[in-house]
Every structure is written in structure tokens, then in C-alpha cells.
Coordinates of C-alpha atoms in Angstrom, one line a residue:
Chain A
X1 CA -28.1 5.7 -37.9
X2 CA -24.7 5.5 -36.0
X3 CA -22.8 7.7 -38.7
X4 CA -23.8 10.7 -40.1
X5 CA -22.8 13.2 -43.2
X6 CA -23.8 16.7 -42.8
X7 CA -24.0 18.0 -46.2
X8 CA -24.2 22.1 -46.7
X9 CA -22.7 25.4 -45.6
X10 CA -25.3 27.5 -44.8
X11 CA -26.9 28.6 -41.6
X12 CA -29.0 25.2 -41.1
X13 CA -25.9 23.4 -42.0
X14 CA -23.5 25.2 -39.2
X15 CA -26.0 24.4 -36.6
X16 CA -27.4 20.9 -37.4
X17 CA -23.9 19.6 -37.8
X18 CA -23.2 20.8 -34.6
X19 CA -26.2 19.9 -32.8
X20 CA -25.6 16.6 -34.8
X21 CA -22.1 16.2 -33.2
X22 CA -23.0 17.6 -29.7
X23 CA -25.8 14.7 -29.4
X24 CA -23.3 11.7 -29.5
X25 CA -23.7 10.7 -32.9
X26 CA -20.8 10.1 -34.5
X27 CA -20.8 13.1 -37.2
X28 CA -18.6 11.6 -40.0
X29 CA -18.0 14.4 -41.9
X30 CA -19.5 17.9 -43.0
X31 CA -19.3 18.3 -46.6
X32 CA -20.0 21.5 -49.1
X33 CA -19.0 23.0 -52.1
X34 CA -17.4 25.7 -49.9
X35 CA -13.9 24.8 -49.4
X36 CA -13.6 27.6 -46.4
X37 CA -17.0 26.9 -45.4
X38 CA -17.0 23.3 -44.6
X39 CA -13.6 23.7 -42.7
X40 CA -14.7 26.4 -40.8
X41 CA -18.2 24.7 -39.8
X42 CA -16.4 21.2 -39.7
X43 CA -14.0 23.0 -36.9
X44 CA -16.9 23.8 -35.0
X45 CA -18.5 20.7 -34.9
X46 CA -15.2 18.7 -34.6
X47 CA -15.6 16.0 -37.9
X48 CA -14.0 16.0 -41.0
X49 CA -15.0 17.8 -44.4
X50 CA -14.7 17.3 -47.8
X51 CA -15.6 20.1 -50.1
X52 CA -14.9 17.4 -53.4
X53 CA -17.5 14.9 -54.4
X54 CA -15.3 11.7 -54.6
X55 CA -14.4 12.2 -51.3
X56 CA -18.0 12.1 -49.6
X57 CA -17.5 9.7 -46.4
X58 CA -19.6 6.5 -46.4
X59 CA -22.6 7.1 -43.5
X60 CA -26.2 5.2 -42.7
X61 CA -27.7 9.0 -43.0
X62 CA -26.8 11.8 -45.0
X63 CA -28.6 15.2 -44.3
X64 CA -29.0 17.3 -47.3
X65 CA -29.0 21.0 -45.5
X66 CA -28.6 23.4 -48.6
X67 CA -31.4 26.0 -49.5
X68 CA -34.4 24.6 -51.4
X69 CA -33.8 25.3 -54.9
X70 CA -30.4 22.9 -54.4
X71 CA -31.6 19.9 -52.8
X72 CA -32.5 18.3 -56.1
X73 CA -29.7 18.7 -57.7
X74 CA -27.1 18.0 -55.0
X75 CA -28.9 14.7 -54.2
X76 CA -28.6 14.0 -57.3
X77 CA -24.9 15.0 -58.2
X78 CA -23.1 13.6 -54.9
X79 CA -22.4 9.8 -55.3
X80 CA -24.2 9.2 -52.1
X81 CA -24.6 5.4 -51.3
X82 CA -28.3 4.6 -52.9
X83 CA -29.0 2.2 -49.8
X84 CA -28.3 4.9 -47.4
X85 CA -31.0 7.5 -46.0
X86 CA -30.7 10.6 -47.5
X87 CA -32.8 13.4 -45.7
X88 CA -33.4 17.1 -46.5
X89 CA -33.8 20.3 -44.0
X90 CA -36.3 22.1 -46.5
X91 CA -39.2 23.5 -45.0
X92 CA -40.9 24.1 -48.9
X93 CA -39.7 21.3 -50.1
X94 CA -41.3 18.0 -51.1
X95 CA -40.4 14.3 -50.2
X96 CA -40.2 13.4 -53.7
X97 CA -37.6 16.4 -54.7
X98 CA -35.1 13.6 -53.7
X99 CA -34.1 11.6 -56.4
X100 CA -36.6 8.0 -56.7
X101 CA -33.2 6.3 -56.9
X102 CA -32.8 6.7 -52.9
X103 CA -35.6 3.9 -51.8
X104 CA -34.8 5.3 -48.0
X105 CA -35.7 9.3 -48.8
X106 CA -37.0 11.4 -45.9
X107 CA -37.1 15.1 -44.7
X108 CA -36.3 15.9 -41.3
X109 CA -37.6 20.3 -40.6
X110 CA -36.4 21.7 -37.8
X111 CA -39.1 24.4 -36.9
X112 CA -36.3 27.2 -36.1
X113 CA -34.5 30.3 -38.1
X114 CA -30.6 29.8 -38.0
X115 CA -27.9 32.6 -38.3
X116 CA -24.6 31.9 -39.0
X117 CA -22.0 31.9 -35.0
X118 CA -25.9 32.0 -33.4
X119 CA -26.4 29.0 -31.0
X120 CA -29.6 27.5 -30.0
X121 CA -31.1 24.7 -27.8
X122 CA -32.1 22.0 -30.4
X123 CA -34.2 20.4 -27.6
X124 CA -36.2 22.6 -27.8
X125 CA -37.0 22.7 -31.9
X126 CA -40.2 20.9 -33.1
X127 CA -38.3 18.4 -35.9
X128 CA -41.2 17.5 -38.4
X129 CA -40.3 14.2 -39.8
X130 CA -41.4 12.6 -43.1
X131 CA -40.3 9.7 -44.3
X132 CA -40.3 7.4 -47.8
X133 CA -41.5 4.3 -45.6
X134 CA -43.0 3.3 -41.7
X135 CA -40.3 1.8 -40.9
X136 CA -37.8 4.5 -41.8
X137 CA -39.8 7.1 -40.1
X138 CA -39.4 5.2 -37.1
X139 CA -35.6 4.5 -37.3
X140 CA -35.3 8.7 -38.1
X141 CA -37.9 9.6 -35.7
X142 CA -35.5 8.0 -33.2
X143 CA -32.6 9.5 -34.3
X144 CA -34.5 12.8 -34.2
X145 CA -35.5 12.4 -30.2
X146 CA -31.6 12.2 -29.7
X147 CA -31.7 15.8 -30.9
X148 CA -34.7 17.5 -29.5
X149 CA -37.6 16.8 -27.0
X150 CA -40.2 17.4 -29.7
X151 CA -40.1 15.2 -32.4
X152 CA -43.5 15.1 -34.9
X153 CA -44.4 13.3 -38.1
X154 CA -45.5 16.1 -41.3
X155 CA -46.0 14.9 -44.4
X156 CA -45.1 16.8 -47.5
X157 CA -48.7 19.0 -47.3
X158 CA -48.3 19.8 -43.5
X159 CA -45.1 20.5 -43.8
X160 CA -46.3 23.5 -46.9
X161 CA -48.9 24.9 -43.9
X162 CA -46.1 24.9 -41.3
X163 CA -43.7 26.6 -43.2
X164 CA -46.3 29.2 -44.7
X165 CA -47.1 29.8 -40.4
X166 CA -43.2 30.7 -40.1
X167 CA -42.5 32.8 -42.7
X168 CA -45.3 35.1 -40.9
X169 CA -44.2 34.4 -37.2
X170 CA -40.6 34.7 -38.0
X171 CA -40.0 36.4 -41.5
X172 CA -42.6 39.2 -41.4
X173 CA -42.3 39.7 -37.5
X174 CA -38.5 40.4 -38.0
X175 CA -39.9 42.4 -41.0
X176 CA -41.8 44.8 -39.2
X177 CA -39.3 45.2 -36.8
X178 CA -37.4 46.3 -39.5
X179 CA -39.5 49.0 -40.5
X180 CA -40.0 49.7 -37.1
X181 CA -35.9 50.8 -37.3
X182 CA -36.4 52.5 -40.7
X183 CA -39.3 54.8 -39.5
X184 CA -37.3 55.6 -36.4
X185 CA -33.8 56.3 -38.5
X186 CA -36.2 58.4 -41.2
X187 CA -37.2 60.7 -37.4
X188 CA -33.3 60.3 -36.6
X189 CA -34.1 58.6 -33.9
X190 CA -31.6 55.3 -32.8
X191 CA -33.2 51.5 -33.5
X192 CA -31.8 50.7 -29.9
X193 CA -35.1 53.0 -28.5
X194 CA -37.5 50.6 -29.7
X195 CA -35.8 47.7 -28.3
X196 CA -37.8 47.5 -25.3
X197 CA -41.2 47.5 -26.8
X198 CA -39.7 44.9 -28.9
X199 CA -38.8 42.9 -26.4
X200 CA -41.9 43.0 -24.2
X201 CA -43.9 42.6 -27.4
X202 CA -42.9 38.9 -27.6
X203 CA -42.4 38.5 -24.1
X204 CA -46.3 39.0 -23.6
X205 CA -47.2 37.0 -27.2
X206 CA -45.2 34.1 -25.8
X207 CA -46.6 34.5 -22.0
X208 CA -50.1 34.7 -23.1
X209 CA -52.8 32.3 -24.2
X210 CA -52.9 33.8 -27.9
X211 CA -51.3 37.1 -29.4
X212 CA -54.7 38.0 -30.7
X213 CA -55.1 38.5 -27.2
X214 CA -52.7 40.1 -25.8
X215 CA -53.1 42.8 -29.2
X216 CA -53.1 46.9 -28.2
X217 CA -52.8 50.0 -30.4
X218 CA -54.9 51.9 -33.0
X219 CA -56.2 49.3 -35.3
X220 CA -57.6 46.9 -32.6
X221 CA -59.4 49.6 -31.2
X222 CA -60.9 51.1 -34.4
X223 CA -59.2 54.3 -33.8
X224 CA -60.0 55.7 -37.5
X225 CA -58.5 59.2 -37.4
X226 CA -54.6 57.9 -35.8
X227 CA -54.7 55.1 -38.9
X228 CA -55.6 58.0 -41.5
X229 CA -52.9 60.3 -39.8
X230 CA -50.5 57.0 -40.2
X231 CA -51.3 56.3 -43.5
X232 CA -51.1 59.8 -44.8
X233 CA -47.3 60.0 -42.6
X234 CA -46.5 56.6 -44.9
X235 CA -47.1 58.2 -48.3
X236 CA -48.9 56.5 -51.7
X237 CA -46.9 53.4 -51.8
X238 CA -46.1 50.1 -50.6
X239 CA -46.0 51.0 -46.8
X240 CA -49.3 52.7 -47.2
X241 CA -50.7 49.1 -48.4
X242 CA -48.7 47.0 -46.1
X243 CA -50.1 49.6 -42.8
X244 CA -53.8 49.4 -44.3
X245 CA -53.9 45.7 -45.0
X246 CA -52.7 44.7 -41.7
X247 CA -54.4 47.2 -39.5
X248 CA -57.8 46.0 -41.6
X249 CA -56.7 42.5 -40.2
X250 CA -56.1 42.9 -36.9
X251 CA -60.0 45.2 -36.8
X252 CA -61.2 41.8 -38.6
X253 CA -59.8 39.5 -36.2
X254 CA -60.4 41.2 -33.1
X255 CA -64.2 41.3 -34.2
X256 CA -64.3 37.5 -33.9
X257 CA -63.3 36.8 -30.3
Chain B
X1 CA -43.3 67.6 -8.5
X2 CA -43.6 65.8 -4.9
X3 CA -47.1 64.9 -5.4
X4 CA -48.7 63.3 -8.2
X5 CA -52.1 62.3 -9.2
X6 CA -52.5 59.1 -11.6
X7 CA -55.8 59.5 -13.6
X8 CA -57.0 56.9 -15.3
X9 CA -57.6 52.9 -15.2
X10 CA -56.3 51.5 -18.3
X11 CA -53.3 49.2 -18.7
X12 CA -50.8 52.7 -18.4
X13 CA -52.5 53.9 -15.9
X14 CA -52.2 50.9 -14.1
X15 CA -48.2 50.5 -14.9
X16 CA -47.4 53.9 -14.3
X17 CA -49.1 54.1 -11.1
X18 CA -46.7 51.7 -9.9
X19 CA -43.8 53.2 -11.1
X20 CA -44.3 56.4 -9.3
X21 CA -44.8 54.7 -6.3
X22 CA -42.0 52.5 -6.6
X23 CA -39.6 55.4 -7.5
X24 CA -39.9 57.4 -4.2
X25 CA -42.3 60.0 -5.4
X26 CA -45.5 60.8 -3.5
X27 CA -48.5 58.8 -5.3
X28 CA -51.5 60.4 -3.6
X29 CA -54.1 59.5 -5.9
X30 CA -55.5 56.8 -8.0
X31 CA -58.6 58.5 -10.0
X32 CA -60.6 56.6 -12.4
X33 CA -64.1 56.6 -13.6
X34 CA -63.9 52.9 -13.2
X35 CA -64.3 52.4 -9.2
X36 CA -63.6 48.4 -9.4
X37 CA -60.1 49.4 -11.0
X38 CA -59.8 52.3 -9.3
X39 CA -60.0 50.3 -6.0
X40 CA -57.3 47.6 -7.9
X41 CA -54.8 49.8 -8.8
X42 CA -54.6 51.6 -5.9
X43 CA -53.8 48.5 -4.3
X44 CA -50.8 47.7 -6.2
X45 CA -49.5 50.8 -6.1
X46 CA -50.2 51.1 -2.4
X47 CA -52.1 54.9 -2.9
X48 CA -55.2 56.1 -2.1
X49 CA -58.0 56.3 -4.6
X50 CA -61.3 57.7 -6.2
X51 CA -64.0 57.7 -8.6
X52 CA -65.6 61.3 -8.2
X53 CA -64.6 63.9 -9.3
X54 CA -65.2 65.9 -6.1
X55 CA -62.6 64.2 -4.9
X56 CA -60.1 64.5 -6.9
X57 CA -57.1 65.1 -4.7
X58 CA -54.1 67.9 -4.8
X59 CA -51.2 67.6 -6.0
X60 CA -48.4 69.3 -8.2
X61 CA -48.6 66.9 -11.3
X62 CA -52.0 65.2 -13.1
X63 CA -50.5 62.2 -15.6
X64 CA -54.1 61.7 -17.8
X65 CA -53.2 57.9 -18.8
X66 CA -56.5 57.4 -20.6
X67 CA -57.4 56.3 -23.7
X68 CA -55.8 58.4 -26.8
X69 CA -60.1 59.8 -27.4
X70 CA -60.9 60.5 -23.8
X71 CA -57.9 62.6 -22.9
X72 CA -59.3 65.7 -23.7
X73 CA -62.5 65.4 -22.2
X74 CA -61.0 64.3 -19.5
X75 CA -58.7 66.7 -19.0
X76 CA -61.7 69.2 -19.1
X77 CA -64.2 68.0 -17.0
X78 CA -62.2 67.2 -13.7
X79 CA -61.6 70.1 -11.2
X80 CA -57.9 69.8 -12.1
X81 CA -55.7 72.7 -10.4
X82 CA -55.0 75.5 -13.3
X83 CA -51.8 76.0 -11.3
X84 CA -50.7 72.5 -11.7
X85 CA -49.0 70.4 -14.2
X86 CA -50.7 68.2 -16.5
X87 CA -49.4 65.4 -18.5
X88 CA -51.1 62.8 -20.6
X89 CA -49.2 59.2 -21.7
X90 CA -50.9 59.1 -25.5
X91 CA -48.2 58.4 -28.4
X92 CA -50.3 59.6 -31.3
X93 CA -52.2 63.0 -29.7
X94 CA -51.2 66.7 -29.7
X95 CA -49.8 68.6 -26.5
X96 CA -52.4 70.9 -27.6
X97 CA -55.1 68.4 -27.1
X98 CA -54.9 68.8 -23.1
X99 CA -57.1 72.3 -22.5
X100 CA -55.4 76.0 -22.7
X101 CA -56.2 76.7 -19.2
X102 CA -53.2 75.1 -18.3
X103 CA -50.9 76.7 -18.5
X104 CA -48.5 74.6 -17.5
X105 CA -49.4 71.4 -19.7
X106 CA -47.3 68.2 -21.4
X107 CA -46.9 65.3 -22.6
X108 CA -45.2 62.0 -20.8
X109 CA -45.0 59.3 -23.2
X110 CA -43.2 55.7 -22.4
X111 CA -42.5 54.2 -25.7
X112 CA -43.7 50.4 -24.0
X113 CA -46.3 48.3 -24.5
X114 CA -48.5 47.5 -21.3
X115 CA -50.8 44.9 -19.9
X116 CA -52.8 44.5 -17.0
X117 CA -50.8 42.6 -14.5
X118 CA -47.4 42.8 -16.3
X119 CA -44.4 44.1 -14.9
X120 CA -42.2 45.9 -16.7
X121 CA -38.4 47.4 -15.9
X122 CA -39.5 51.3 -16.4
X123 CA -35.8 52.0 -15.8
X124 CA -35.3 50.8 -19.3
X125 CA -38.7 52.6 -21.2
X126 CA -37.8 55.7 -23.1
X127 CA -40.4 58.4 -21.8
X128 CA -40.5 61.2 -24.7
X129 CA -41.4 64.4 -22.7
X130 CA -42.7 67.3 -24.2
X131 CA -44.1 70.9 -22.6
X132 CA -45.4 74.0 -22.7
X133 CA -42.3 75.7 -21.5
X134 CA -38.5 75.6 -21.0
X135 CA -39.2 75.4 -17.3
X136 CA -41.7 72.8 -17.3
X137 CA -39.6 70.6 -19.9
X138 CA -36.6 70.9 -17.6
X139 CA -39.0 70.1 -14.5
X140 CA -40.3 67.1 -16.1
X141 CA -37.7 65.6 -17.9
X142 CA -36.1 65.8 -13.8
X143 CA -39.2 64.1 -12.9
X144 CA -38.8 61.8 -15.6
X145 CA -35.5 60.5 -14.5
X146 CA -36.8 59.0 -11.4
X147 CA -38.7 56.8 -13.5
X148 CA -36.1 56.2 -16.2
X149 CA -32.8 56.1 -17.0
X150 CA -33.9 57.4 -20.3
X151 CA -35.6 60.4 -20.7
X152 CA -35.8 62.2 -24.4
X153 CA -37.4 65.5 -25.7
X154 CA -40.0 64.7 -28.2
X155 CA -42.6 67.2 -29.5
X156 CA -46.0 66.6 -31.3
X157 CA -44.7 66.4 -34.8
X158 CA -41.5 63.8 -33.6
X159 CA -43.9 61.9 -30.9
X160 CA -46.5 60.9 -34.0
X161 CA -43.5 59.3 -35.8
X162 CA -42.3 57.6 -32.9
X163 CA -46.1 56.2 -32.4
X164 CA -45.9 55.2 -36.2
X165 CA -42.6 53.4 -35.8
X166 CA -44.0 51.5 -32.8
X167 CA -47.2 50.5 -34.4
X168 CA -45.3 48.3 -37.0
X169 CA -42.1 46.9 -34.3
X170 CA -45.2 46.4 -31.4
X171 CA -49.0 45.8 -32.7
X172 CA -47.8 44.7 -36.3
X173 CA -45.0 41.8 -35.4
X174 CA -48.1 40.6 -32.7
X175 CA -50.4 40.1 -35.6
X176 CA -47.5 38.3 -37.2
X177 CA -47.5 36.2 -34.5
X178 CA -51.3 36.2 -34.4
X179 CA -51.4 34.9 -38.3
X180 CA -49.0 32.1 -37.7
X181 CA -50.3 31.2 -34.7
X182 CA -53.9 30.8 -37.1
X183 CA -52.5 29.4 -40.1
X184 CA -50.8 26.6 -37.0
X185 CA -53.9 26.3 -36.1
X186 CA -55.9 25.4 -39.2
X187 CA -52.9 23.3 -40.0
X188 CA -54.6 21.3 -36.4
X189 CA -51.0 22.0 -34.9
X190 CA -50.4 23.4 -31.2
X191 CA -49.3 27.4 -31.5
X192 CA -46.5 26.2 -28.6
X193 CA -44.6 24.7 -31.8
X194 CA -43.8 28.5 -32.9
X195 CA -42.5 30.0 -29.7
X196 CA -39.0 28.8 -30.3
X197 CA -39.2 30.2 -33.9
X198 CA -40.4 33.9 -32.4
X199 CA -38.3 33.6 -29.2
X200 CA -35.5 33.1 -31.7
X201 CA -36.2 35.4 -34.2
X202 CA -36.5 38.6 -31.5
X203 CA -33.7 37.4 -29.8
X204 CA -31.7 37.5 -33.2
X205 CA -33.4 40.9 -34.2
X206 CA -32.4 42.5 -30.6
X207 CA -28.8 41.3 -30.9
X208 CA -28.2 42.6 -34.4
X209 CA -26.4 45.5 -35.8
X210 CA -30.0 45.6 -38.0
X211 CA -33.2 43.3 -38.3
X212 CA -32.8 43.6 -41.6
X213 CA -29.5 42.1 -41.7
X214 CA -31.0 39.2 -40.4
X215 CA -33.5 38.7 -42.4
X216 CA -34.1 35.0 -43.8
X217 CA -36.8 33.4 -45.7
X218 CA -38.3 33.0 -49.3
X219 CA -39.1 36.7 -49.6
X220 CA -35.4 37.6 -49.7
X221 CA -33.9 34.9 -51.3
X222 CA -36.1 36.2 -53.8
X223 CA -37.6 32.8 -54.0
X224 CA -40.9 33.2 -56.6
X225 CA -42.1 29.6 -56.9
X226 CA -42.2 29.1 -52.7
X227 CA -44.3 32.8 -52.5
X228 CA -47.0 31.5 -55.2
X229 CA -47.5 28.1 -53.4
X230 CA -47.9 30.5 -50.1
X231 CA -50.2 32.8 -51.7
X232 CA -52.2 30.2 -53.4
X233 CA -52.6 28.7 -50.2
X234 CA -54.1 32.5 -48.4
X235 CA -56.4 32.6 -50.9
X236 CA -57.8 35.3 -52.7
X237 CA -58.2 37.6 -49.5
X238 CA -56.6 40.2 -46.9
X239 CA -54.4 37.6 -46.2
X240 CA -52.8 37.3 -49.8
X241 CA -52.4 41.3 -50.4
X242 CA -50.5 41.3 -46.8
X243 CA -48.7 38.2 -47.8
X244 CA -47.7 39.8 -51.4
X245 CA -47.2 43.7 -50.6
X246 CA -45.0 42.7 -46.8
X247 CA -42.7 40.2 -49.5
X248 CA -42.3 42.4 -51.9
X249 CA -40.7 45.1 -49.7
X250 CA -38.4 43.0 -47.8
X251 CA -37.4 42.3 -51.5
X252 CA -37.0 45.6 -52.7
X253 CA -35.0 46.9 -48.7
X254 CA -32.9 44.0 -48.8
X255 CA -32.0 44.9 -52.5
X256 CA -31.1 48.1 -51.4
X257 CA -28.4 47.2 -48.7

């Protein structure tokens, strides 16, 4: 797997095709639907691009990075060479989403969140690796450890679990730090005050043996009358259920250790 | 305020002690029920200490960092001064919770997290200060600043929105981290896989304009068919409701941006 197509212009895209490029692997091309796109993330990672169809480079591996609902259908519509490997990025997504036609179909989940112009060290990201056949997980798996220090093997079912754990360490933690800003703009009070606790918050998650461990405030110790006050502050809705569900959680939980 | 008196032997207590001793200001007493912590604290903070309340030493300003349900008591039983200051360190109770006989009473809140055995840069914690009087406020809030190089007024009503705020952006993204670190674990993978994922995802939250803006994920992609694999996966339980009600309103804020 000497030559490689980066296929996509999203987040995962922009950073895989660099971290792609940056590993000594010759990066053929980046291609996308998004004329300004590709250029702009094939000028970062130094390749060519293609945004046309009949103008996909030939490549051993071609890594389908576009958001979940896609990777069917551009697997399908690109006339990728059917002996080639063709893996997807898609946490949610099955092996078998590729199309049966490409015998050498794998995924290849990098365990990170990406933000478009945000770098990160790839060496660091578990890559879960999946593949159609042994012998093809070996070849990617080896392609993988030129990428990142932790390479692991996930089938399609793991893969479901792993993702469902990040949407709640990454998606909902960065949700409640969201609501964290709203309640503070609703007091007129700036985001930037709370970026401390923040801050120390994951710091100590990170440092210690378990989160669960390391939890503080009222729900973990019971305190009844603060969550009343809180709920009542958070009015009938939504908010109310999100503040009750998760402080019963964190009671229930805490009970266990 | 040359001479200050830390009561209490919780993780605050403990943090706070330090701080005052580190910032120049005479620390004269550690007091805590608990004589083995007492003893401990004292140590760090390089101050003298007790466990009786006979000996309770003098000094211009008490800071009660006890629990959020002891603080009054507290504050009553020990042979306090009437002439001096007294401050407690709780987020979510009343100025008027700290007994009338002093006159000169207040609040001293650090919007932080703490731990037992953690440093943290108290330069950088906003302390809220509220007081009985202009004087006092002005007294403290100078006080303060030795501590902090950002000090804010904040009264009952403001302070228990504050609290609120930091309940969801502190314990809330820790049981984030807590669930994914379970759902890893029933998955039988390591909870190590996640810290690049959370390391990542503070870091982006911290260096954006919004947490919001940032956000990624099936909930606000609006992606249905990934959220009913996840929820069929929770189950029927707590873990489904905070699942459902914490995607549905990063659907509905993102909506409204």
C-alpha cells in the first residue's frame, strides 16, 4: 500500500490526508466533490486532487473519508479499481456498507474528533482496523502502524460499542460544556470564566484511575435540596430532564464503588 | 486581613490553605474536626493547626471551606471572633446562611474544581466575592487579589447560577467521561483508548469562539438511524432517556445558531 487516494472534504478527510502524506506514503491524490475543498486540503497535504470522477488517480488503497450516510454511495459511484483496497473512516458504519464488488473492503476508525485547520498527533489515535480478509487486515494493519503507535483490530459490532463510548466522552462532554456557556451568557456572565474548571475537569479525569473517581458536586454527594433548587432554576423542559437524568446517574454509579 | 484562619479539611480547604500561604498572607491556622487532615494540611501549607475548638486561633478573617451542609453549623458552634470576618467557599448556599452575629460576614467562592493532592494555578480561578457591606466587599475583593488575578462581585441570587452553570461544564462532562469510559469497558477495551478523544475535544472546546460551534457527532448531523442503533444498544434505562433528551437538545441549539 505504497500509493494512496484520499477521498473526502470533510474534517476526517483534511487531517487523514495529511497525516497520510506526513507518514511517507506516497499520497496520490485527495479527491472530492468539492472543487475548492479538495484544492484547498490537497494544498495542505502537498498531492494532487481531482474533484471529477474520471479523473480518480490509480492507487493500491483508496480511503473513503466522507460522513456515513455517503460511503455507500460514493463507493459505489467512483470507478475505483475493483482489485484495489478500498477502506472507510466511519465509526457507525458497517464493513459490508462497501459495495460486495470490492473483494479487498476494509474500514480503518481513527478513535479522534477532527475540526477543520485543527492539528493533532496521529500517533497517538487508537486506529480500529477491520478488514474483508486475514490477510488484508494484516497488509492495512501495517500500513496503519506507519500512522499511529496504537493500531487494534474491531470488527463491525465493536466498532458500534466504540463509537456509542465517544459520542458520550466527546459529543455530550463538549455538550455540556456548552450548556455550561449558555447558563453562564443567560447570568451575563462571559464563557471564558468557566474555562478553568473546564480545563482542570479533564485534566484530573485524564490523570486519574477512573472519572467516576475523581467525581465532586451535588449529585455525587446526594445533596437533595441544591438539585431541587437546580432543577426548579432549569424550568419544565428539556434541561430539567437532561439535569435529573444525569444527576440520578452519577447517585447510581457512585453507589457501586 | 493580615491573618487568616482556614477551617475546614475538605479538598478546598486543603487547596485554599495553600494558596494563602503561598500568596504572602499570614496563614496562622489550619482548623478541622478531622485531626489526621488537620495535621496534613497544615503541613503543606506550612501553618500551624487544630482540632478543638478551644483553640481556635485569632485572626482577622475565618474562610469556612466545609461542606455546602455543615457551613452553618459550623459557623455557629466555633468561638469565632464577632469582630472578625467570616467567609465560607460554598457555590450553591446563601450569604445569609453564615450566622447574624457577624456582622461582618461573606462569601469567597473559586469557581474550580479541587482534589486532594492537586495543584492548581489560583492566579487563574475566578473567586466570586460577596459581603455584608461596601467596606467588607472592597476589603475582600483586595484580599482576593492576592490570590487571583480575577476577582468578581457575585451575590446569592448570581452565585447559584454560576454553581448551576458549573455543575453541567464540571461534574456533568466527568460523568460523560465516566459513561464512555463504562460503555469501553463493557466493550472489554482499555479506557486509555479515549484520552486522546477527551484531551482533544477540551482542547477544541477551550480554543473555540463557542463549544457549540464545535460540536460534531450523530446528534447534530441530525443523524436518526445511528441514534436508534445507540439507544437500542443503552437499553431501556437511565442510560437511553440521558442518551435521547442530551441528543435532542444539541439538535434543537445547533438548529438555532
Amino acid at each position: 500500500m505504497n500509493n494512496v487516494v484520499v477521498i473526502g472534504s470533510g474534517n476526517v478527510a483534511e487531517s487523514l490526508a495529511r497525516a497520510v502524506a506526513e507518514s511517507g506514503v506516497h499520497l496520490v491524490q485527495l479527491w472530492a466533490r468539492n472543487e475548492a475543498r479538495a484544492a484547498e486540503i490537497a494544498a495542505l497535504a502537498g498531492c494532487g486532487w481531482s474533484s471529477r470522477p474520471g479523473e480518480l488517480a490509480p492507487a493500491d488503497l483508496y480511503l473513503v473519508a466522507v460522513s456515513d450516510r455517503a460511503v455507500a454511495e460514493v463507493a459505489a459511484a467512483l470507478p475505483i479499481p475493483e482489485n484495489a483496497v478500498v477502506a472507510h473512516t466511519a465509526g457507525s458504519v458497517p464493513l459490508e456498507a462497501l459495495p460486495a464488488k470490492y473483494a479487498r473492503r476494509a474500514v480503518f476508525y481513527p478513535l479522534q474528533t477532527f475540526t477543520q485547520g485543527r492539528r493533532v498527533d496521529w500517533a497517538e489515535i487508537p486506529l480500529f482496523i477491520e478488514a474483508s480478509t486475514p490477510a488484508l487486515q494484516a497488509e492495512l494493519e501495517a500500513f496503519a502502524g506507519r500512522l499511529s503507535r496504537r493500531v487494534l483490530r474491531a470488527d463491525s459490532a465493536l466498532r458500534a460499542r466504540l463509537h456509542l463510548a465517544a459520542v458520550f466522552a466527546c459529543n455530550f462532554a463538549n455538550h455540556m460544556y456548552a450548556l455550561g456557556e449558555r447558563l453562564m451568557g443567560d447570568a451575563g456572565l462571559d464563557f471564558d470564566l468557566l474555562k478553568p474548571l473546564i480545563a482542570e475537569t479533564t485534566a484530573k479525569a485524564l490523570g486519574a484511575p477512573s472519572p467516576s473517581a475523581v467525581q465532586t458536586g451535588p449529585a455525587v454527594r446526594g445533596d437533595m435540596p441544591t438539585q431541587e433548587r437546580h432543577a426548579a432554576m432549569l424550568g419544565d423542559g428539556l434541561l430539567q430532564t437532561i439535569y435529573r437524568s444525569i444527576s440520578q446517574n452519577i447517585w447510581e454509579t457512585s453507589r457501586k464503588i
